[in-house]
Amino acid sequence: MPRPSLALVLAAFSALAIGFSTSGAMAQQPEAKATYRDWSVFVRETDGDKICFAATEASDKSPKSVNHGDVFFLIATWQSGAAKDQPSLMTGYALNAKPEPTLRIGSDKWEMYSSENEAFIETSSEEQRLINAMRRGADMRVSAVSQRGTATSYVISLRGVSAALDRVAQECN
């Protein structure tokens, strides 16, 4: 799978950072730090905080007959401690709130809540359970429904996620 292009990740991360910006001031563009197999690591300064994140693009998108736009999975850590290892899904379309987007790694399952084109895990304990499973797994399956009612599914490769998360921790320590 090709690694995410910097332009696509910049667009995805810009949306992520806007949600956490308190002053609305322009933030620095993310700086690519490293690539570990299918995951890339980026760092960005915004509103006096340093945000480090690992990102990958979906390696498979279904159904093939629809335009999914860019689909990324990100894991972000704020140096200030505002968030640590916060996973999120970003899609190229608006997500339906019900049914909730669902993640699966092996037999383990997580439900996410959605806001427009992003989805998140509800609690930090479930976030950590997901991160632990991601470090052990080979791939993650994601299912979601668009606001138009189209059922979608994605495969997210987990090759390189452990090294990428270790680098994120190093960058935002």
mmCIF file of C-alpha atoms in Angstrom:
data_model
loop_
_atom_site.group_PDB
_atom_site.id
_atom_site.type_symbol
_atom_site.label_atom_id
_atom_site.label_comp_id
_atom_site.label_asym_id
_atom_site.label_seq_id
_atom_site.Cartn_x
_atom_site.Cartn_y
_atom_site.Cartn_z
ATOM 1 C CA MET A 1 0.000 0.000 0.000
ATOM 2 C CA PRO A 2 1.372 3.442 -0.802
ATOM 3 C CA ARG A 3 1.991 5.637 2.199
ATOM 4 C CA PRO A 4 -0.316 8.623 2.635
ATOM 5 C CA SER A 5 0.704 11.627 0.570
ATOM 6 C CA LEU A 6 1.738 14.646 2.582
ATOM 7 C CA ALA A 7 -0.918 16.803 0.908
ATOM 8 C CA LEU A 8 -3.700 14.404 1.845
ATOM 9 C CA VAL A 9 -2.506 14.062 5.427
ATOM 10 C CA LEU A 10 -2.157 17.830 5.741
ATOM 11 C CA ALA A 11 -5.767 18.245 4.670
ATOM 12 C CA ALA A 12 -6.927 15.543 7.069
ATOM 13 C CA PHE A 13 -4.913 16.887 9.970
ATOM 14 C CA SER A 14 -6.038 20.450 9.337
ATOM 15 C CA ALA A 15 -9.591 19.321 10.003
ATOM 16 C CA LEU A 16 -8.469 17.508 13.172
ATOM 17 C CA ALA A 17 -6.566 20.501 14.524
ATOM 18 C CA ILE A 18 -9.393 22.955 13.856
ATOM 19 C CA GLY A 19 -11.523 21.107 16.374
ATOM 20 C CA PHE A 20 -8.911 21.675 19.071
ATOM 21 C CA SER A 21 -7.935 25.237 18.196
ATOM 22 C CA THR A 22 -9.152 27.727 20.760
ATOM 23 C CA SER A 23 -8.014 30.977 19.214
ATOM 24 C CA GLY A 24 -8.593 30.222 15.547
ATOM 25 C CA ALA A 25 -5.022 31.353 14.822
ATOM 26 C CA MET A 26 -3.298 29.807 11.855
ATOM 27 C CA ALA A 27 -1.290 26.766 12.803
ATOM 28 C CA GLN A 28 1.952 25.577 11.309
ATOM 29 C CA GLN A 29 1.693 22.925 8.590
ATOM 30 C CA PRO A 30 2.516 19.388 9.775
ATOM 31 C CA GLU A 31 6.111 18.313 9.305
ATOM 32 C CA ALA A 32 6.692 14.747 8.125
ATOM 33 C CA LYS A 33 9.087 13.006 10.528
ATOM 34 C CA ALA A 34 9.228 9.346 9.472
ATOM 35 C CA THR A 35 7.480 6.488 7.718
ATOM 36 C CA TYR A 36 7.189 3.011 9.203
ATOM 37 C CA ARG A 37 5.800 0.601 6.623
ATOM 38 C CA ASP A 38 2.188 1.781 6.096
ATOM 39 C CA TRP A 39 2.167 4.501 8.781
ATOM 40 C CA SER A 40 3.666 8.000 8.676
ATOM 41 C CA VAL A 41 4.476 10.308 11.605
ATOM 42 C CA PHE A 42 3.884 14.063 11.569
ATOM 43 C CA VAL A 43 4.386 16.931 14.032
ATOM 44 C CA ARG A 44 2.563 20.254 14.107
ATOM 45 C CA GLU A 45 2.622 23.322 16.363
ATOM 46 C CA THR A 46 -0.767 24.926 16.978
ATOM 47 C CA ASP A 47 -1.873 27.464 19.572
ATOM 48 C CA GLY A 48 1.332 26.973 21.566
ATOM 49 C CA ASP A 49 0.961 23.195 21.738
ATOM 50 C CA LYS A 50 2.842 20.515 19.867
ATOM 51 C CA ILE A 51 0.701 17.802 18.282
ATOM 52 C CA CYS A 52 2.263 14.565 17.079
ATOM 53 C CA PHE A 53 0.321 12.031 15.071
ATOM 54 C CA ALA A 54 0.595 8.801 13.139
ATOM 55 C CA ALA A 55 -1.557 8.411 10.025
ATOM 56 C CA THR A 56 -2.371 5.851 7.375
ATOM 57 C CA GLU A 57 -4.761 5.682 4.461
ATOM 58 C CA ALA A 58 -7.315 2.882 4.048
ATOM 59 C CA SER A 59 -5.779 0.111 1.944
ATOM 60 C CA ASP A 60 -9.153 -1.137 0.701
ATOM 61 C CA LYS A 61 -12.469 0.683 0.270
ATOM 62 C CA SER A 62 -15.842 -0.971 -0.363
ATOM 63 C CA PRO A 63 -18.119 -0.783 -2.212
ATOM 64 C CA LYS A 64 -15.912 -0.022 -5.182
ATOM 65 C CA SER A 65 -18.796 1.696 -7.014
ATOM 66 C CA VAL A 66 -18.938 4.766 -4.718
ATOM 67 C CA ASN A 67 -16.643 7.758 -4.231
ATOM 68 C CA HIS A 68 -15.255 7.466 -0.701
ATOM 69 C CA GLY A 69 -12.911 10.425 -0.943
ATOM 70 C CA ASP A 70 -9.821 10.217 1.241
ATOM 71 C CA VAL A 71 -10.143 7.830 4.180
ATOM 72 C CA PHE A 72 -7.524 8.056 6.944
ATOM 73 C CA PHE A 73 -6.971 6.627 10.377
ATOM 74 C CA LEU A 74 -5.011 8.905 12.716
ATOM 75 C CA ILE A 75 -3.644 8.574 16.238
ATOM 76 C CA ALA A 76 -2.791 11.920 17.845
ATOM 77 C CA THR A 77 -0.941 12.962 20.999
ATOM 78 C CA TRP A 78 -0.725 16.511 22.360
ATOM 79 C CA GLN A 79 2.507 17.422 24.160
ATOM 80 C CA SER A 80 0.464 19.398 26.702
ATOM 81 C CA GLY A 81 -1.357 16.217 27.708
ATOM 82 C CA ALA A 82 -4.722 17.371 26.300
ATOM 83 C CA ALA A 83 -4.911 13.948 24.604
ATOM 84 C CA LYS A 84 -2.680 10.905 24.330
ATOM 85 C CA ASP A 85 -2.953 8.202 21.665
ATOM 86 C CA GLN A 86 -6.329 9.519 20.511
ATOM 87 C CA PRO A 87 -7.532 7.426 17.542
ATOM 88 C CA SER A 88 -9.850 8.868 14.911
ATOM 89 C CA LEU A 89 -11.282 7.946 11.537
ATOM 90 C CA MET A 90 -11.563 10.635 8.860
ATOM 91 C CA THR A 91 -13.642 10.014 5.765
ATOM 92 C CA GLY A 92 -14.225 11.947 2.570
ATOM 93 C CA TYR A 93 -17.963 12.146 3.271
ATOM 94 C CA ALA A 94 -20.384 12.897 6.117
ATOM 95 C CA LEU A 95 -20.973 9.930 8.416
ATOM 96 C CA ASN A 96 -24.351 8.801 9.691
ATOM 97 C CA ALA A 97 -24.552 8.824 13.502
ATOM 98 C CA LYS A 98 -26.655 5.625 13.579
ATOM 99 C CA PRO A 99 -25.541 2.970 13.180
ATOM 100 C CA GLU A 100 -22.240 3.992 14.733
ATOM 101 C CA PRO A 101 -19.023 3.370 12.801
ATOM 102 C CA THR A 102 -17.488 0.120 14.035
ATOM 103 C CA LEU A 103 -13.871 -1.069 14.252
ATOM 104 C CA ARG A 104 -12.802 -4.710 14.418
ATOM 105 C CA ILE A 105 -9.405 -6.242 15.063
ATOM 106 C CA GLY A 106 -9.723 -9.996 15.140
ATOM 107 C CA SER A 107 -12.721 -10.779 17.351
ATOM 108 C CA ASP A 108 -12.472 -7.469 19.274
ATOM 109 C CA LYS A 109 -14.953 -4.707 18.424
ATOM 110 C CA TRP A 110 -15.265 -0.972 19.162
ATOM 111 C CA GLU A 111 -18.117 1.401 18.385
ATOM 112 C CA MET A 112 -17.295 4.990 17.547
ATOM 113 C CA TYR A 113 -19.326 8.173 17.686
ATOM 114 C CA SER A 114 -19.291 10.414 14.644
ATOM 115 C CA SER A 115 -19.286 14.125 13.974
ATOM 116 C CA GLU A 116 -19.577 15.096 10.311
ATOM 117 C CA ASN A 117 -16.737 13.214 8.565
ATOM 118 C CA GLU A 118 -14.853 12.115 11.706
ATOM 119 C CA ALA A 119 -15.374 9.297 14.196
ATOM 120 C CA PHE A 120 -13.891 8.813 17.659
ATOM 121 C CA ILE A 121 -13.819 6.321 20.532
ATOM 122 C CA GLU A 122 -15.953 7.433 23.500
ATOM 123 C CA THR A 123 -13.644 6.760 26.484
ATOM 124 C CA SER A 124 -9.913 6.841 27.122
ATOM 125 C CA SER A 125 -9.982 3.264 28.467
ATOM 126 C CA GLU A 126 -11.509 2.039 25.181
ATOM 127 C CA GLU A 127 -8.996 4.151 23.236
ATOM 128 C CA GLN A 128 -6.174 2.393 25.091
ATOM 129 C CA ARG A 129 -7.746 -1.031 24.526
ATOM 130 C CA LEU A 130 -7.894 -0.218 20.794
ATOM 131 C CA ILE A 131 -4.275 1.008 20.690
ATOM 132 C CA ASN A 132 -3.109 -2.175 22.441
ATOM 133 C CA ALA A 133 -5.018 -4.319 19.930
ATOM 134 C CA MET A 134 -3.638 -2.282 17.017
ATOM 135 C CA ARG A 135 -0.080 -2.938 18.208
ATOM 136 C CA ARG A 136 -0.790 -6.709 18.155
ATOM 137 C CA GLY A 137 -2.921 -6.898 14.994
ATOM 138 C CA ALA A 138 -2.240 -7.155 11.269
ATOM 139 C CA ASP A 139 -5.198 -5.108 10.043
ATOM 140 C CA MET A 140 -8.305 -3.355 11.249
ATOM 141 C CA ARG A 141 -11.733 -3.523 9.627
ATOM 142 C CA VAL A 142 -13.938 -0.450 9.695
ATOM 143 C CA SER A 143 -17.619 -0.275 8.800
ATOM 144 C CA ALA A 144 -19.630 2.933 8.551
ATOM 145 C CA VAL A 145 -22.731 4.355 6.912
ATOM 146 C CA SER A 146 -22.758 7.630 4.999
ATOM 147 C CA GLN A 147 -25.443 10.249 5.587
ATOM 148 C CA ARG A 148 -26.838 9.155 2.205
ATOM 149 C CA GLY A 149 -27.332 5.686 3.680
ATOM 150 C CA THR A 150 -24.508 3.897 1.854
ATOM 151 C CA ALA A 151 -22.888 1.115 3.905
ATOM 152 C CA THR A 152 -19.105 1.324 3.551
ATOM 153 C CA SER A 153 -16.191 -0.748 4.781
ATOM 154 C CA TYR A 154 -12.449 -0.241 4.921
ATOM 155 C CA VAL A 155 -9.297 -2.156 5.685
ATOM 156 C CA ILE A 156 -6.638 -0.282 7.657
ATOM 157 C CA SER A 157 -3.194 -1.885 7.635
ATOM 158 C CA LEU A 158 -1.512 -2.037 11.020
ATOM 159 C CA ARG A 159 1.928 -2.758 9.574
ATOM 160 C CA GLY A 160 4.277 -0.244 11.193
ATOM 161 C CA VAL A 161 1.793 1.189 13.701
ATOM 162 C CA SER A 162 3.860 0.185 16.771
ATOM 163 C CA ALA A 163 7.013 1.892 15.492
ATOM 164 C CA ALA A 164 4.970 4.937 14.420
ATOM 165 C CA LEU A 165 3.360 5.233 17.867
ATOM 166 C CA ASP A 166 6.752 4.877 19.546
ATOM 167 C CA ARG A 167 8.002 7.757 17.378
ATOM 168 C CA VAL A 168 4.915 9.857 18.202
ATOM 169 C CA ALA A 169 5.646 9.349 21.910
ATOM 170 C CA GLN A 170 9.290 10.320 21.362
ATOM 171 C CA GLU A 171 8.348 13.483 19.441
ATOM 172 C CA CYS A 172 5.727 14.673 21.962
ATOM 173 C CA ASN A 173 7.430 13.604 25.189
#
